[in-house]
Short mmCIF file of C-alpha atoms in Angstrom, two decimals:
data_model
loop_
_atom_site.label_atom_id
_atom_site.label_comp_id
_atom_site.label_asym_id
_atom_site.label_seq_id
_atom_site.Cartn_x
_atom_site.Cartn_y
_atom_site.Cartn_z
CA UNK A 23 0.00 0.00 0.00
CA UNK A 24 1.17 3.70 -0.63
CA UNK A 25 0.62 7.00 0.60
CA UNK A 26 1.37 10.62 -0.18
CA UNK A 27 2.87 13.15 1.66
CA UNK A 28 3.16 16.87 0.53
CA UNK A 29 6.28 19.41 0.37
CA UNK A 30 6.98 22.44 1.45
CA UNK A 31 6.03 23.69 -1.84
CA UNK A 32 3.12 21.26 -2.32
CA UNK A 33 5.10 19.04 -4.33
CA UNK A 34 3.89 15.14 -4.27
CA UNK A 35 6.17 12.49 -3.51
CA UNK A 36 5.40 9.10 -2.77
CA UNK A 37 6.67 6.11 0.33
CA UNK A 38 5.90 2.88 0.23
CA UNK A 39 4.91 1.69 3.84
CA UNK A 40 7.03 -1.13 4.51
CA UNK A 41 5.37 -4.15 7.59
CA UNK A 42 7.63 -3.61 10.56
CA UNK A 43 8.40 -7.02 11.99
CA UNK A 44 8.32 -6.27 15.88
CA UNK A 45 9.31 -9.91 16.88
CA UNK A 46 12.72 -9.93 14.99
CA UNK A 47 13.18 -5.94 16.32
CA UNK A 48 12.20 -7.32 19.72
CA UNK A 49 14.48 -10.66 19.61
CA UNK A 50 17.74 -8.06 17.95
CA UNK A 51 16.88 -5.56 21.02
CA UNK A 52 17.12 -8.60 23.62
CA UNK A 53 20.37 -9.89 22.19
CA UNK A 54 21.91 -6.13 22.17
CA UNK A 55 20.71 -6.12 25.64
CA UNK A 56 21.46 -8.58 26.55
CA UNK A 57 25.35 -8.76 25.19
CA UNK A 58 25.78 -5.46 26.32
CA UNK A 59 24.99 -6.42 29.92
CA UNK A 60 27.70 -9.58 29.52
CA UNK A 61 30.00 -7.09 28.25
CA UNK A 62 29.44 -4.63 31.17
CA UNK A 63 29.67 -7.54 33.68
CA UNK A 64 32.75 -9.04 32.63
CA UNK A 65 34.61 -5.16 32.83
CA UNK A 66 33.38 -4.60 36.49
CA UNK A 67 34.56 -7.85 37.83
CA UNK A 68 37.77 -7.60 36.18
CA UNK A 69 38.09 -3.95 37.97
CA UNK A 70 36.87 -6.30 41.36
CA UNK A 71 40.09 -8.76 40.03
CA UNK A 72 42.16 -5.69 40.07
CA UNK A 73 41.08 -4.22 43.75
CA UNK A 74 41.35 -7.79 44.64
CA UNK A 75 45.08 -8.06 43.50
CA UNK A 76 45.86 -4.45 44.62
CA UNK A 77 44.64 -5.67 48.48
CA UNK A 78 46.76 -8.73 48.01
CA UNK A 79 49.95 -6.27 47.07
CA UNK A 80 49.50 -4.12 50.07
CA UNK A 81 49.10 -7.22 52.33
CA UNK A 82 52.44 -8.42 51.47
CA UNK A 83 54.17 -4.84 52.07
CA UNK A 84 52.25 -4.58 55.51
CA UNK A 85 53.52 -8.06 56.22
CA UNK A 86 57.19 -6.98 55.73
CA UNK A 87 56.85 -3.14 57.42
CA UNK A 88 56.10 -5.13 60.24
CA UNK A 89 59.05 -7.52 60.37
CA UNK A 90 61.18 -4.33 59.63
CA UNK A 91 59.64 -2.38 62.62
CA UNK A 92 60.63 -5.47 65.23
CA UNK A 93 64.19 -5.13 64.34
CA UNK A 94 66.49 -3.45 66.41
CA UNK A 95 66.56 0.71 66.20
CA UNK A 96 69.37 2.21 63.77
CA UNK A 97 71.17 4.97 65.57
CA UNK A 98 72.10 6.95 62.96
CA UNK A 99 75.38 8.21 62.45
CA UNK A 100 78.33 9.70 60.52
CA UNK A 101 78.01 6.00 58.76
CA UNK A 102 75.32 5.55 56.27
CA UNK A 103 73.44 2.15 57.41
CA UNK A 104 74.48 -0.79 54.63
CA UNK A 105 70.57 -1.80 55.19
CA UNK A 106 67.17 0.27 54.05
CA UNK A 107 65.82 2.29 56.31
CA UNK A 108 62.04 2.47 55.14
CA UNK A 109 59.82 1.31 57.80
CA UNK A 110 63.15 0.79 60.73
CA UNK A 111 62.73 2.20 63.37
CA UNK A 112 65.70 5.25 63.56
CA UNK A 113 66.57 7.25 66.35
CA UNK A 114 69.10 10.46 65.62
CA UNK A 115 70.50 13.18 67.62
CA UNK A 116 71.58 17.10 66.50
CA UNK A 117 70.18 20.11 65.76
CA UNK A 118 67.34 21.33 63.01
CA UNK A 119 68.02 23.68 60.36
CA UNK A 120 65.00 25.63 61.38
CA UNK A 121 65.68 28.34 58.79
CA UNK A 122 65.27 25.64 55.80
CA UNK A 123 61.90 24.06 57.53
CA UNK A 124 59.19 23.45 54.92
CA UNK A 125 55.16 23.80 55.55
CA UNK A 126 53.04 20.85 53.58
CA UNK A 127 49.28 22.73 53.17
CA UNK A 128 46.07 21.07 53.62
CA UNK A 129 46.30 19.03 55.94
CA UNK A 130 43.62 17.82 59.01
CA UNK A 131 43.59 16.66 62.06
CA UNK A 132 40.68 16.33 64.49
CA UNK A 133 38.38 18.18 62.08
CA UNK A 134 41.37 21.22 62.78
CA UNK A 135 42.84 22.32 59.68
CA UNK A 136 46.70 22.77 59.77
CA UNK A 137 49.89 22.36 58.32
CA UNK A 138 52.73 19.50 58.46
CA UNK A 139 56.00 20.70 59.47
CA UNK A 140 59.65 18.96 57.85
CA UNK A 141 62.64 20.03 59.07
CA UNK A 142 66.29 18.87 58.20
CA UNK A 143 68.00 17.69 61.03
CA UNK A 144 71.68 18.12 61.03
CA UNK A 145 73.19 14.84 63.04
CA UNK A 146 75.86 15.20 65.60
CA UNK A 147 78.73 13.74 63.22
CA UNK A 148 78.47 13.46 59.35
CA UNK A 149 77.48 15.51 56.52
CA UNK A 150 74.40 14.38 55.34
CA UNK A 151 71.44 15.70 56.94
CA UNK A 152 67.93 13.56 57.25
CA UNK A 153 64.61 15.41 56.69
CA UNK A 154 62.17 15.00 59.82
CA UNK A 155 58.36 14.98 59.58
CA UNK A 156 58.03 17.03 63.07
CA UNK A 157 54.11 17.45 63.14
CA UNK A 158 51.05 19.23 62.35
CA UNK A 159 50.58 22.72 63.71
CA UNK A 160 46.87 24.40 63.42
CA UNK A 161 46.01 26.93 60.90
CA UNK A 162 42.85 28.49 59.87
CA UNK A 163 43.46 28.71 56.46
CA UNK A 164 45.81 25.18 56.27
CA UNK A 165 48.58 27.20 55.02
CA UNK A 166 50.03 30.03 56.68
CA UNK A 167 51.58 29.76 60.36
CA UNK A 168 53.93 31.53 62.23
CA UNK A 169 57.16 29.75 62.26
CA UNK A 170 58.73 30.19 65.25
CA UNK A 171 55.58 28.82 67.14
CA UNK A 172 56.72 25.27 66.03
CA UNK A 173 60.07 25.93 66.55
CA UNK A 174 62.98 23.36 68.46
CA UNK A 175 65.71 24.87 69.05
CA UNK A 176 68.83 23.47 70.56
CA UNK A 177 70.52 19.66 70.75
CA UNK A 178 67.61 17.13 69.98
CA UNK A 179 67.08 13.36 70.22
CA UNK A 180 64.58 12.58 67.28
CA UNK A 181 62.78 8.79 67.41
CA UNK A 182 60.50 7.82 64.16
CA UNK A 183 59.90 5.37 61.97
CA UNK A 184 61.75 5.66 58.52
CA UNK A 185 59.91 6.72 54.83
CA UNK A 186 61.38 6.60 51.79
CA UNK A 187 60.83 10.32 50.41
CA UNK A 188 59.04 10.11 46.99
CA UNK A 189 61.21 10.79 43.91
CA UNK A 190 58.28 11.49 41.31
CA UNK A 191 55.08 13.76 41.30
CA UNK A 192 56.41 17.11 42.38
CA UNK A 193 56.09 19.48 45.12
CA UNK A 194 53.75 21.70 44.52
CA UNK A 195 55.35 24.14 45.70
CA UNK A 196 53.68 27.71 45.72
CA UNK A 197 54.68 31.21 47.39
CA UNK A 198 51.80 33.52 49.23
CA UNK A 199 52.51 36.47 51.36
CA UNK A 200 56.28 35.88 51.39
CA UNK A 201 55.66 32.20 52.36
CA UNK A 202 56.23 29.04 50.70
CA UNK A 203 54.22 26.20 51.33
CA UNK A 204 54.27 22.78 49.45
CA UNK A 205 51.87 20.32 48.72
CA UNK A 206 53.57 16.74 49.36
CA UNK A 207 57.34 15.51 50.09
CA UNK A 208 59.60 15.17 46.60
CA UNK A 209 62.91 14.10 46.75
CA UNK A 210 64.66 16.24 43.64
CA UNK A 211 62.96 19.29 45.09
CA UNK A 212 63.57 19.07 48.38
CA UNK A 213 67.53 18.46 47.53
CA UNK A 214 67.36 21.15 45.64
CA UNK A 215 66.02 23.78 48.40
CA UNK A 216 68.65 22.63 50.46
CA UNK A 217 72.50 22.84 50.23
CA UNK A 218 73.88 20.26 52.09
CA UNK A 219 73.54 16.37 51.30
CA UNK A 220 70.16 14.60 52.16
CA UNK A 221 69.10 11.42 52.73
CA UNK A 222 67.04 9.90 50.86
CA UNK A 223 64.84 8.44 53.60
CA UNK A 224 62.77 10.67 55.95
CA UNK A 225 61.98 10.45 59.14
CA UNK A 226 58.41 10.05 60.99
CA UNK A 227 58.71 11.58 64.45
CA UNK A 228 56.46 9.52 66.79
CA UNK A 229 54.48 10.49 69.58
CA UNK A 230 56.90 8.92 72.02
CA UNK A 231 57.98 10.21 75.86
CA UNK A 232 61.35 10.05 75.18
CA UNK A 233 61.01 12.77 72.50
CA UNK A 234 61.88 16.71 73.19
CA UNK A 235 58.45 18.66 73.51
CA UNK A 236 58.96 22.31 72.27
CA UNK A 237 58.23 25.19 74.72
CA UNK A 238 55.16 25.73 72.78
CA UNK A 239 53.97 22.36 72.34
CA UNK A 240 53.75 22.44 68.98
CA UNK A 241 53.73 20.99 66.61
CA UNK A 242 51.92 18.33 67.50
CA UNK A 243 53.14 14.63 66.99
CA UNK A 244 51.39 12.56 63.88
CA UNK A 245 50.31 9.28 64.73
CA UNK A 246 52.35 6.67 63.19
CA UNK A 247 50.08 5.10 60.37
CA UNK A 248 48.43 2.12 60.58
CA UNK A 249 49.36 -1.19 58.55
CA UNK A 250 46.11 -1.89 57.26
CA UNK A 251 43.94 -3.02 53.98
CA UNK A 252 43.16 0.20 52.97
CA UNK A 253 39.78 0.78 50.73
CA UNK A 254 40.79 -1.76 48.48
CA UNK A 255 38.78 -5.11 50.12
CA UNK A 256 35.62 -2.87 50.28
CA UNK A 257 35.68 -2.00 46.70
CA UNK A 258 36.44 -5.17 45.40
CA UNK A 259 33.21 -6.80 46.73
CA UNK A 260 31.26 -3.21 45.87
CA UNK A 261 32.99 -4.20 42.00
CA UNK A 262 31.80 -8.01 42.39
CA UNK A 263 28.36 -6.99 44.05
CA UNK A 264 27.87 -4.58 40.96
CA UNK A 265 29.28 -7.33 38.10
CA UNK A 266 26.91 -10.00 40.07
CA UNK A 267 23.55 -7.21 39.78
CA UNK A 268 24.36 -6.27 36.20
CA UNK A 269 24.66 -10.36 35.31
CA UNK A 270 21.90 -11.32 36.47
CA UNK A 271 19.18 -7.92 35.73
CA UNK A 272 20.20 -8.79 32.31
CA UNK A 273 18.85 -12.34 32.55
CA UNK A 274 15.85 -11.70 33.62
CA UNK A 275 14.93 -9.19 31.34
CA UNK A 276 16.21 -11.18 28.57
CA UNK A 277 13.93 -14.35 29.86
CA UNK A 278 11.10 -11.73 30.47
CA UNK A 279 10.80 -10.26 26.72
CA UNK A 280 11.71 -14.28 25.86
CA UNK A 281 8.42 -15.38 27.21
CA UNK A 282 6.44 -12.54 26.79
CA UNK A 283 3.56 -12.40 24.24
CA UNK A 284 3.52 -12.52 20.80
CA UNK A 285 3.48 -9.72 18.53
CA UNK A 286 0.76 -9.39 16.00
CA UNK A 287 2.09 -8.49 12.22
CA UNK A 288 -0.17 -5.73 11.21
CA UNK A 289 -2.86 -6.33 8.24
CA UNK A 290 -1.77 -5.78 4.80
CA UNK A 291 -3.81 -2.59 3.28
CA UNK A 292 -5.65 -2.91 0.09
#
């Protein structure tokens, strides 16, 4: 059968109506559907795989920060150690280079915004200098401070738990009202603000007794972190749980339309 439709101009032109066949359209859209929810399902639990692996990784370096932590302290010396130092515990004694301190921004603690404080700590004997993570010192806007309120002077003894300082990412290091804070701990930068050797390992002061309080009491001492799983066991099932609801929301749908009733073809027009 035919029809006519008109122009713009009134011109005539003619279509031929042609039977749409909604089974095979409705059989096509279940398979897309279908295969598209397969597809979907199969990506999701391969990101679960990779949370999954990720939690297994971490595991393993927990495993061995905590045999590293048991052994015996490293004083630290004119001598570089022959062993690593990340995760030993290190205790040093001498006197901060307070005038080459840097301020890492942003940072929390309590709900109190505030700043980290690392200072370079000049040992007793030797040349090479070690960079201290001191503490975090409250600040409205999480950026500027006063620096002498956070300040140690004197002959210290400094106990922490060693970090390797990161060697990639940058600083972010930016200057405001005469002072420069920086976003995170890199080791090219860092080296390059100061002009003495540094170690490549930093130190975490802990929040032990034996430690030198300032008159001020700041900053304040960080809590050493905690050796656990991390987010990544929670969003591996969250991934599996979402792979496992995508799976099977597609079968049902697809055994729903399967089952459902028949289409009727439409009558041919005479």
């Amino acid at each position: 059968a035919e029809s006519t439709l008109y122009g713009a101009r009134g011109r005539r032109a003619r279509c031929t109506r042609v039977p749409l066949d909604k089974t095979n359209v409705s059989c096509r859209s279940r398979s897309v559907g279908f295969g598209l929810s397969r597809r979907g399902g199969a990506i999701v639990f391969r990101l679960g795989f990779w949370q999954a692996t990720r939690l297994e990784t971490r595991r393993a370096a927990n495993a061995a920060a905590l045999v590293a932590r048991a052994l015996p302290e490293i004083v630290l010396d004119s001598a570089a150690p022959s062993v690593p130092m990340a995760n030993r515990r290190i205790l040093v004694k001498g006197r901060y280079d307070l005038a080459r301190q840097l301020v890492l921004r942003g940072y929390l603690m309590g709900g109190t915004p505030g700043v980290r404080i690392a200072t370079p700590l000049r040992p007793e004997s030797g040349d090479s200098a070690i960079l201290v993570l001191r503490g975090f010192v409250p600040s409205p806007d999480a950026m500027t401070i006063n620096p002498d309120s956070a300040a140690e002077p004197g002959d210290v003894v400094v106990r922490g738990i060693g970090e390797t300082l990161p060697g990639e990412g940058g600083s972010g290091r930016v200057e405001r009202g005469g002072q420069v804070t920086w976003k995170r701990l890199d080791l090219a930068a860092v080296r390059a603000a100061i002009p003495y050797p540094l170690r490549a390992t930093y130190l975490m002061e802990t929040r032990d007794v034996a430690n030198i309080a300032s008159p001020t009491g700041l900053p304040i001492r960080i809590e050493t972190p905690e050796l656990d799983d991390g987010p990544h066991l929670s969003y591996a099932i969250q991934w599996f749980a979402f792979g496992t609801i995508g799976l099977i929301g597609g079968t049902i749908i697809a055994r729903k339309q399967r089952h459902g009733p028949e289409s009727v073809p439409p009558r041919a027009e005479s």
